[in-house]
Amino acid sequence: MGNTEVRARGLAARAGGWSARHRWAAVGIWVLFVVLAMGLGQAAGRVDVDEGDQLKGETHTAAKILDDAGIKDAASETVIIQSKDGSTTAESGEFRSAVTEIVKAVDATGKVTSVTSPYDTHSISRDGRSALVQFDVRGDAKTAADRVGPVLDAVSGVQKKHESLRIEEIGGASMGKQYKDAYGNDFQKAEYSAVPVALGILLIAFGALVAALLPVALAITAIMATMGLMGIVSHVQAMSDTANSVMLLVGMAVGVDYCLFYLRREREERAAGRDAGTALRIAAATSGRAVVVSGVTVCVAMAGMLFTGLAEFEAMGLASLMVVAVAMVGSVTVLPALLSLLGERVEKGRIPFLRRRRRSDANSESRFWTAVLRAVLAKPLVSTLVAGGALLAVAAPALGMKTQQLTLDQEFGNSLPIVATYNRVNDAFPGGSEPAQVVVRAKDINAPEVRQALADFKRQAIASGASRGPVDIKLHDAQNVAVVDVPLVGGSDMDRAVKSLEKLRDEVRPATLGKVAGLDAPVTGQVAGNHDFNDQLLGSVIPVFVFVIVFAFLLMLLSFRSLTVAITSIVLNLLSVGAAYGILVAVFQHGWGASLVGAEGVGAVVTWLPLFLFVILFGLSMDYHVFVVSRIREARMRGRSTKDAIQHGVVTTAGVVTSAAVIMVAVFAIFGTLSMQSMKQMGVGLAAAVLIDATIIRGVLLPAVMALLGERNWYLPKWLNRLPDLTHDESSEAATAPVHGEGERLTV
């Protein structure tokens, strides 16, 4: 069929056509882009999120005061010496000997400063059986976790000499080291597992090694390029390890999905008898366009994170947005070029036992979904009520959602040794090892009224019940700054600790430090930071939700020129997100089935997850929605009735949507197996939502609702006709595309 001509309108069709004609150039440009992005990113280095800039409010003010004064907030460490059987007290000879050895051992490492004995600071528990040796790790607190190893070894050495005592270290650096090791191991496990899992599912889906490798290769190269871009962009918007991990997760999911959509359509057209060139052009104009619409919608959803004002969320949003954009561009440019280069060789590496299944691809309609659709379309109202009611029932527990920052023991359970140490310190010294900090700045820190206010604050902090002491005051005379450490009553009980914090901020501070004119005294620390983070996050929920929903609605309206399609897409996506919330609350808050994922006793959903899930899921759900509705619209424009178009669109996309969903669910489920509870929650929430979205939503509720609406699916008020038309009548390609042996001209 040598004189077939395609005049395709639309960005995806033009990009695919150019890439197919200039295949070596397209591949070369992509490889050059990936190499340059990685090289420039490595040369630029990555600027990470500064904890001081992470939040607004008092936490940020305190960090700025210390930074302006040149005072480095040292990483404080504590060694607890405790009688194992309760028979040894702090006044015994062995106990005193152990304390002396600890002080000497940690000081001898040369890695610490300001070592204090519990006998000098009165850091001895009420029962007299526990005591704390305290010190700071030298150097920058941000990197203290990398230098605390020798100190931990020194403490371990003393422990071996005193079997009747428990001698353990805890603090910002030691917790950071164990957290970093566990976090790194967790994500390394997830990253190493994700690729072979995705590849295995693709092998089953395509039945050929080369075809299965293409989506994985495109996803990996998109991730590599984005990692380089993150280094460059970090000089404008700081990045983080969390943002990098989320980028890998999203990049693998959408990168594989976009290529899968494109590749399956090209193979479907070839199986229907069209030549390679025509099949590729039809795939570019149909699935390629769906990829672009979906990609832009996902990018808009990810951009919602930029409205939180939280540096960590902004980093995650920007990193995710970039990887989606890169994966989208790669799917509609380099993939057509590779398919054109490979030709029939895309079928190389066929899996023998899947060969018979592969030959049935010409009939791409799923028997299972054909049967389901027949029942759904026969009784659309009943199907809508049953499916919608089921999703609302699943979402119902979300109405009682409780969110909080997870404490160390909630986050890791018993998987980390330091969790037990954390609990022992909290039991013996209520307030924990991370006290609240009041950063006091005055014109003259040694002025009599300032010194009196500090003394009054110290006394009233204990008298008010906010703290049981000891309250420690460190003066920095040259900078006119004082740092007051206040252990909070409540310790690891975040609700009680927050009440103690509020008492300090709202009662004790105004009554003491607040009486001195020109004095600043912001309260910071771990509890304060978590509290401020929660407040700022909750304040950003409405702006983020409104931004994502409004822009997604507008994109769907412009892409399909249907008010009905735009509205139903938003409602269905909100249903899938609500169902995910309900499952999270049921499992992690109420504990229903928690033992299946190792999440017993958490009792809450981690604070940042609901907003994060909303943005991610709203974006990813559009993948399937755009792909399925595009196929329905295509069939409708080819002259089918709406009911026939719905059945054709759903059953012909069922295979690719199922494959894409299985990959996403498998990758996300890997995160549900990790040791960190926040990662378990993220993995379970994402996996459950994608599974619901690809089955109940796209397979039952969407076709049922569209069947009920009938021709109203394509309703657009006359006053909206002036909106830009982003639709492309590329469906006519499939209608007029010649099969082998025909000599028709293909036009749009």
Short mmCIF file of C-alpha atoms in Angstrom, two decimals, residues 144-544:
data_model
loop_
_atom_site.label_atom_id
_atom_site.label_comp_id
_atom_site.label_asym_id
_atom_site.label_seq_id
_atom_site.Cartn_x
_atom_site.Cartn_y
_atom_site.Cartn_z
CA ALA A 144 25.31 14.78 62.18
CA ALA A 145 23.77 11.40 61.33
CA ASP A 146 26.75 10.74 59.05
CA ARG A 147 29.25 11.35 61.87
CA VAL A 148 27.59 9.77 64.90
CA GLY A 149 28.80 6.22 64.17
CA PRO A 150 31.98 6.33 66.33
CA VAL A 151 29.98 7.72 69.27
CA LEU A 152 27.46 4.88 69.00
CA ASP A 153 30.37 2.42 68.95
CA ALA A 154 31.85 4.01 72.09
CA VAL A 155 28.53 3.71 73.94
CA SER A 156 28.20 0.10 72.80
CA GLY A 157 31.67 -0.60 74.19
CA VAL A 158 30.71 0.65 77.65
CA GLN A 159 27.47 -1.37 77.56
CA LYS A 160 29.46 -4.59 77.13
CA LYS A 161 31.27 -3.92 80.42
CA HIS A 162 28.07 -3.43 82.44
CA GLU A 163 25.65 -6.30 81.88
CA SER A 164 23.37 -5.36 84.78
CA LEU A 165 22.74 -1.93 83.28
CA ARG A 166 21.05 -0.84 80.08
CA ILE A 167 23.17 1.76 78.30
CA GLU A 168 21.69 3.10 75.05
CA GLU A 169 22.01 6.24 72.95
CA ILE A 170 19.23 8.26 71.37
CA GLY A 171 18.94 11.71 69.86
CA GLY A 172 18.63 13.64 66.63
CA ALA A 173 21.77 12.16 65.05
CA SER A 174 21.36 8.53 66.17
CA MET A 175 17.65 8.49 65.27
CA GLY A 176 18.50 10.15 61.97
CA LYS A 177 21.09 7.47 61.22
CA GLN A 178 18.74 4.55 61.91
CA TYR A 179 15.88 6.31 60.12
CA LYS A 180 18.09 7.05 57.12
CA ASP A 181 19.35 3.48 56.97
CA ALA A 182 15.83 2.04 57.25
CA TYR A 183 14.40 4.57 54.81
CA GLY A 184 17.18 3.93 52.31
CA ASN A 185 16.90 0.16 52.59
CA ASP A 186 13.12 0.35 52.22
CA PHE A 187 13.20 2.41 49.07
CA GLN A 188 16.12 0.46 47.64
CA LYS A 189 14.04 -2.69 48.09
CA ALA A 190 11.05 -1.02 46.42
CA GLU A 191 13.08 0.38 43.53
CA TYR A 192 14.84 -2.92 42.85
CA SER A 193 11.53 -4.80 42.98
CA ALA A 194 9.48 -2.39 40.84
CA VAL A 195 11.33 -2.93 37.56
CA PRO A 196 11.27 -6.77 37.46
CA VAL A 197 7.64 -6.80 38.62
CA ALA A 198 6.61 -4.37 35.86
CA LEU A 199 8.65 -6.30 33.30
CA GLY A 200 7.10 -9.62 34.32
CA ILE A 201 3.56 -8.26 33.94
CA LEU A 202 4.41 -6.72 30.58
CA LEU A 203 5.82 -10.03 29.38
CA ILE A 204 2.48 -11.65 30.15
CA ALA A 205 0.60 -8.76 28.51
CA PHE A 206 2.62 -8.74 25.28
CA GLY A 207 4.03 -12.25 25.12
CA ALA A 208 7.29 -10.90 23.67
CA LEU A 209 10.48 -9.73 25.40
CA VAL A 210 11.25 -6.77 23.10
CA ALA A 211 7.71 -5.38 23.30
CA ALA A 212 7.79 -5.73 27.09
CA LEU A 213 11.19 -4.04 27.41
CA LEU A 214 10.17 -0.91 25.50
CA PRO A 215 7.85 0.60 28.16
CA VAL A 216 10.30 -0.23 30.96
CA ALA A 217 13.22 1.26 29.01
CA LEU A 218 11.27 4.45 28.28
CA ALA A 219 10.18 4.76 31.92
CA ILE A 220 13.74 4.25 33.21
CA THR A 221 15.25 6.78 30.79
CA ALA A 222 12.52 9.30 31.69
CA ILE A 223 13.37 8.80 35.38
CA MET A 224 17.10 9.18 34.70
CA ALA A 225 16.55 12.43 32.79
CA THR A 226 14.28 13.78 35.52
CA MET A 227 16.86 13.00 38.21
CA GLY A 228 19.27 15.24 36.31
CA LEU A 229 16.66 17.96 35.86
CA MET A 230 15.93 17.84 39.60
CA GLY A 231 19.54 18.79 40.30
CA ILE A 232 19.28 21.82 38.01
CA VAL A 233 15.84 22.91 39.24
CA SER A 234 16.84 22.45 42.91
CA HIS A 235 18.77 25.72 42.72
CA VAL A 236 15.39 27.44 42.32
CA GLN A 237 13.16 24.99 44.23
CA ALA A 238 15.00 22.81 46.74
CA MET A 239 14.52 19.05 46.38
CA SER A 240 14.68 16.13 48.83
CA ASP A 241 15.10 12.36 49.10
CA THR A 242 11.33 12.03 49.56
CA ALA A 243 10.70 13.98 46.36
CA ASN A 244 13.16 11.72 44.56
CA SER A 245 11.38 8.58 45.82
CA VAL A 246 7.94 9.89 44.85
CA MET A 247 9.31 10.82 41.43
CA LEU A 248 10.55 7.25 40.94
CA LEU A 249 7.17 5.87 41.96
CA VAL A 250 5.17 8.17 39.67
CA GLY A 251 7.69 7.92 36.83
CA MET A 252 7.58 4.14 36.73
CA ALA A 253 3.77 4.13 36.88
CA VAL A 254 3.01 6.71 34.17
CA GLY A 255 6.04 5.91 32.03
CA VAL A 256 5.02 2.30 31.64
CA ASP A 257 1.32 3.18 31.29
CA TYR A 258 1.79 5.73 28.52
CA CYS A 259 3.97 3.41 26.46
CA LEU A 260 1.57 0.55 27.12
CA PHE A 261 -1.41 2.54 25.78
CA TYR A 262 0.52 3.53 22.65
CA LEU A 263 2.10 0.17 21.96
CA ARG A 264 -1.09 -1.85 22.44
CA ARG A 265 -3.01 0.36 20.01
CA GLU A 266 -0.29 0.02 17.37
CA ARG A 267 -0.32 -3.76 17.74
CA GLU A 268 -4.10 -3.84 17.66
CA GLU A 269 -4.19 -1.96 14.35
CA ARG A 270 -1.56 -4.24 12.85
CA ALA A 271 -3.46 -7.30 14.06
CA ALA A 272 -6.53 -5.88 12.29
CA GLY A 273 -4.64 -6.05 8.97
CA ARG A 274 -3.21 -2.57 8.54
CA ASP A 275 0.36 -2.09 7.42
CA ALA A 276 3.02 -0.99 9.93
CA GLY A 277 3.09 2.67 8.84
CA THR A 278 -0.69 3.11 8.98
CA ALA A 279 -0.96 1.30 12.31
CA LEU A 280 1.70 3.57 13.77
CA ARG A 281 0.00 6.72 12.52
CA ILE A 282 -3.38 5.63 13.90
CA ALA A 283 -1.76 4.88 17.27
CA ALA A 284 -0.10 8.32 17.26
CA ALA A 285 -3.36 10.11 16.49
CA THR A 286 -5.53 8.16 18.97
CA SER A 287 -3.58 6.72 21.88
CA GLY A 288 -0.90 9.37 21.42
CA ARG A 289 -3.48 12.10 21.88
CA ALA A 290 -4.94 10.32 24.93
CA VAL A 291 -1.42 10.22 26.41
CA VAL A 292 -0.98 13.98 25.87
CA VAL A 293 -4.39 14.83 27.38
CA SER A 294 -3.74 12.50 30.31
CA GLY A 295 -0.18 13.74 30.81
CA VAL A 296 -1.21 17.40 30.88
CA THR A 297 -4.01 16.59 33.34
CA VAL A 298 -1.62 14.67 35.62
CA CYS A 299 0.85 17.58 35.47
CA VAL A 300 -1.89 20.00 36.49
CA ALA A 301 -2.84 17.73 39.40
CA MET A 302 0.79 17.50 40.55
CA ALA A 303 1.09 21.30 40.33
CA GLY A 304 -1.55 21.43 43.06
CA MET A 305 1.17 20.52 45.59
CA LEU A 306 2.84 23.87 44.87
CA PHE A 307 -0.07 25.59 46.65
CA THR A 308 0.69 24.02 50.03
CA GLY A 309 3.53 26.41 50.83
CA LEU A 310 5.40 23.44 52.31
CA ALA A 311 8.85 22.99 50.83
CA GLU A 312 8.67 19.16 50.95
CA PHE A 313 5.33 19.11 49.12
CA GLU A 314 6.50 21.68 46.60
CA ALA A 315 9.54 19.51 45.89
CA MET A 316 7.37 16.38 45.48
CA GLY A 317 4.93 18.21 43.22
CA LEU A 318 7.59 19.69 40.97
CA ALA A 319 9.56 16.44 40.72
CA SER A 320 6.41 14.45 39.87
CA LEU A 321 5.29 17.05 37.35
CA MET A 322 8.66 16.91 35.60
CA VAL A 323 8.79 13.11 35.35
CA VAL A 324 5.24 12.96 33.98
CA ALA A 325 6.06 15.62 31.37
CA VAL A 326 9.27 13.83 30.35
CA ALA A 327 7.53 10.43 30.16
CA MET A 328 4.71 11.95 28.09
CA VAL A 329 7.11 13.55 25.62
CA GLY A 330 9.12 10.33 25.34
CA SER A 331 5.99 8.27 24.70
CA VAL A 332 4.79 10.40 21.77
CA THR A 333 8.23 11.00 20.21
CA VAL A 334 10.89 8.36 20.78
CA LEU A 335 8.44 5.42 21.08
CA PRO A 336 7.06 5.86 17.51
CA ALA A 337 10.65 6.12 16.27
CA LEU A 338 11.64 2.90 18.05
CA LEU A 339 8.58 1.07 16.75
CA SER A 340 9.37 2.27 13.24
CA LEU A 341 12.96 1.09 13.59
CA LEU A 342 12.07 -2.28 15.05
CA GLY A 343 9.19 -3.13 12.75
CA GLU A 344 8.38 -6.83 13.05
CA ARG A 345 11.33 -7.27 15.41
CA VAL A 346 9.17 -5.85 18.21
CA GLU A 347 7.81 -9.42 18.38
CA LYS A 348 11.26 -10.89 19.10
CA GLY A 349 11.76 -12.95 22.23
CA ARG A 350 8.32 -14.52 22.13
CA ILE A 351 7.30 -16.46 25.23
CA PRO A 352 6.33 -19.97 24.01
CA PHE A 353 3.40 -20.69 26.32
CA LEU A 354 1.93 -17.23 25.57
CA ARG A 355 2.15 -17.65 21.78
CA ARG A 356 -1.39 -18.94 21.30
CA ARG A 357 -2.77 -16.14 23.49
CA ARG A 358 -0.83 -13.57 21.51
CA ARG A 359 -2.40 -14.70 18.22
CA SER A 360 -5.81 -13.76 19.52
CA ASP A 361 -4.86 -10.07 19.75
CA ALA A 362 -6.69 -9.36 16.52
CA ASN A 363 -9.86 -9.84 18.48
CA SER A 364 -8.96 -7.35 21.19
CA GLU A 365 -12.29 -7.43 22.99
CA SER A 366 -12.16 -8.99 26.44
CA ARG A 367 -14.62 -11.87 26.96
CA PHE A 368 -14.86 -11.16 30.68
CA TRP A 369 -15.58 -7.46 30.25
CA THR A 370 -17.92 -8.18 27.35
CA ALA A 371 -20.02 -10.28 29.72
CA VAL A 372 -19.84 -7.64 32.46
CA LEU A 373 -20.74 -4.84 30.04
CA ARG A 374 -23.70 -6.79 28.71
CA ALA A 375 -25.14 -6.98 32.23
CA VAL A 376 -24.26 -3.36 33.06
CA LEU A 377 -25.77 -1.92 29.89
CA ALA A 378 -28.88 -4.07 30.23
CA LYS A 379 -29.65 -2.48 33.62
CA PRO A 380 -27.59 0.73 33.87
CA LEU A 381 -29.64 2.26 36.70
CA VAL A 382 -29.29 -0.82 38.91
CA SER A 383 -25.56 -1.01 38.07
CA THR A 384 -25.09 2.68 38.93
CA LEU A 385 -26.89 2.34 42.26
CA VAL A 386 -25.09 -0.87 43.26
CA ALA A 387 -21.57 0.25 42.21
CA GLY A 388 -22.05 3.82 43.48
CA GLY A 389 -23.56 2.60 46.74
CA ALA A 390 -20.69 0.15 47.27
CA LEU A 391 -18.10 2.89 46.75
CA LEU A 392 -19.91 5.26 49.09
CA ALA A 393 -20.02 2.51 51.72
CA VAL A 394 -16.27 1.92 51.33
CA ALA A 395 -15.66 5.68 51.56
CA ALA A 396 -17.88 6.11 54.67
CA PRO A 397 -15.13 5.48 57.29
CA ALA A 398 -13.24 8.47 55.87
CA LEU A 399 -15.76 10.77 57.58
CA GLY A 400 -14.08 9.89 60.89
CA MET A 401 -10.51 10.22 59.64
CA LYS A 402 -7.93 11.13 62.30
CA THR A 403 -4.60 12.42 61.04
CA GLN A 404 -1.36 12.96 62.92
CA GLN A 405 2.37 12.91 62.48
CA LEU A 406 3.49 9.41 63.42
CA THR A 407 5.84 9.03 66.35
CA LEU A 408 8.93 6.89 66.00
CA ASP A 409 7.28 3.86 67.61
CA GLN A 410 4.20 4.24 65.39
CA GLU A 411 6.32 4.64 62.27
CA PHE A 412 8.60 1.65 62.79
CA GLY A 413 6.91 -0.48 65.45
CA ASN A 414 9.50 -2.88 66.85
CA SER A 415 11.54 -3.12 63.64
CA LEU A 416 14.19 -0.65 64.88
CA PRO A 417 16.11 -1.08 68.18
CA ILE A 418 16.02 2.67 68.82
CA VAL A 419 12.22 2.55 69.14
CA ALA A 420 12.57 0.64 72.43
CA THR A 421 15.14 3.19 73.62
CA TYR A 422 12.76 5.99 72.66
CA ASN A 423 9.98 4.43 74.74
CA ARG A 424 12.28 3.88 77.75
CA VAL A 425 13.37 7.52 77.75
CA ASN A 426 9.73 8.62 77.48
CA ASP A 427 8.71 6.36 80.38
CA ALA A 428 11.54 7.46 82.67
CA PHE A 429 11.60 11.12 81.62
CA PRO A 430 8.17 12.23 80.36
CA GLY A 431 8.76 14.76 77.61
CA GLY A 432 11.05 12.54 75.59
CA SER A 433 14.46 13.18 74.17
CA GLU A 434 13.26 15.99 71.87
CA PRO A 435 12.17 18.93 74.08
CA ALA A 436 10.44 22.08 72.90
CA GLN A 437 12.85 24.95 72.27
CA VAL A 438 12.14 28.58 72.98
CA VAL A 439 14.50 30.80 70.98
CA VAL A 440 14.67 34.14 72.78
CA ARG A 441 16.11 37.24 71.06
CA ALA A 442 16.47 40.52 72.95
CA LYS A 443 18.31 43.82 72.55
CA ASP A 444 20.35 42.83 75.61
CA ILE A 445 19.97 39.22 76.67
CA ASN A 446 21.67 40.03 80.01
CA ALA A 447 19.38 42.92 80.88
CA PRO A 448 17.85 42.42 84.37
CA GLU A 449 14.26 42.34 83.07
CA VAL A 450 15.21 39.72 80.43
CA ARG A 451 17.02 37.52 82.95
CA GLN A 452 14.05 37.81 85.30
CA ALA A 453 11.61 36.93 82.49
CA LEU A 454 13.68 33.84 81.63
CA ALA A 455 13.69 32.75 85.27
CA ASP A 456 9.92 33.30 85.51
CA PHE A 457 9.37 31.33 82.30
CA LYS A 458 11.46 28.44 83.61
CA ARG A 459 9.50 28.36 86.86
CA GLN A 460 6.03 28.74 85.31
CA ALA A 461 6.68 26.17 82.59
CA ILE A 462 6.86 23.56 85.36
CA ALA A 463 4.23 25.13 87.61
CA SER A 464 1.69 25.24 84.75
CA GLY A 465 2.00 21.51 84.16
CA ALA A 466 3.38 21.93 80.64
CA SER A 467 6.72 20.44 81.72
CA ARG A 468 8.17 18.44 84.57
CA GLY A 469 11.67 19.74 83.86
CA PRO A 470 14.55 19.99 83.82
CA VAL A 471 14.26 23.27 81.87
CA ASP A 472 17.69 24.20 80.51
CA ILE A 473 18.71 27.74 79.44
CA LYS A 474 21.72 28.32 77.16
CA LEU A 475 22.82 31.94 76.81
CA HIS A 476 24.62 33.25 73.73
CA ASP A 477 25.75 36.61 75.09
CA ALA A 478 27.48 37.86 71.94
CA GLN A 479 24.39 37.31 69.81
CA ASN A 480 21.88 38.38 72.51
CA VAL A 481 20.07 35.07 72.08
CA ALA A 482 19.00 32.43 74.57
CA VAL A 483 17.79 28.90 73.79
CA VAL A 484 15.49 27.36 76.39
CA ASP A 485 14.93 23.57 76.27
CA VAL A 486 11.60 22.51 77.76
CA PRO A 487 10.70 18.79 77.95
CA LEU A 488 6.95 18.63 77.32
CA VAL A 489 4.52 16.62 79.39
CA GLY A 490 3.04 14.02 77.07
CA GLY A 491 6.23 12.74 75.50
CA SER A 492 5.31 10.40 72.65
CA ASP A 493 1.58 10.97 73.25
CA MET A 494 1.22 13.64 70.58
CA ASP A 495 -2.22 14.85 71.72
CA ARG A 496 -0.97 15.51 75.26
CA ALA A 497 2.32 16.96 74.02
CA VAL A 498 0.46 19.41 71.74
CA LYS A 499 -1.68 20.56 74.70
CA SER A 500 1.52 21.18 76.67
CA LEU A 501 2.95 23.11 73.71
CA GLU A 502 -0.17 25.27 73.45
CA LYS A 503 0.00 25.96 77.18
CA LEU A 504 3.59 27.15 76.75
CA ARG A 505 2.74 29.33 73.76
CA ASP A 506 -0.61 30.73 74.90
CA GLU A 507 -0.23 30.98 78.69
CA VAL A 508 3.32 30.74 80.02
CA ARG A 509 5.07 32.80 77.33
CA PRO A 510 2.68 35.81 77.38
CA ALA A 511 2.76 35.89 81.19
CA THR A 512 6.57 35.95 81.36
CA LEU A 513 8.61 36.67 78.25
CA GLY A 514 5.71 38.55 76.66
CA LYS A 515 6.05 41.34 79.24
CA VAL A 516 9.47 42.42 77.94
CA ALA A 517 9.24 44.97 75.12
CA GLY A 518 11.10 44.16 71.89
CA LEU A 519 11.68 40.52 72.82
CA ASP A 520 11.01 37.67 70.35
CA ALA A 521 10.41 34.17 71.72
CA PRO A 522 9.14 31.71 69.09
CA VAL A 523 8.66 28.12 70.30
CA THR A 524 10.03 25.39 68.06
CA GLY A 525 11.10 21.75 68.35
CA GLN A 526 9.74 18.44 67.09
CA VAL A 527 6.24 18.75 68.58
CA ALA A 528 5.98 22.41 67.55
CA GLY A 529 7.20 21.60 64.04
CA ASN A 530 4.65 18.80 63.66
CA HIS A 531 1.88 21.03 65.02
CA ASP A 532 2.79 23.91 62.68
CA PHE A 533 3.10 21.50 59.76
CA ASN A 534 -0.41 20.17 60.43
CA ASP A 535 -1.88 23.67 60.65
CA GLN A 536 -0.21 24.80 57.45
CA LEU A 537 -1.18 21.62 55.63
CA LEU A 538 -4.82 21.87 56.69
CA GLY A 539 -4.86 25.50 55.57
CA SER A 540 -3.74 24.49 52.08
CA VAL A 541 -6.32 21.71 51.55
CA ILE A 542 -9.07 23.88 50.07
CA PRO A 543 -6.80 25.84 47.65
CA VAL A 544 -5.20 22.61 46.41
#
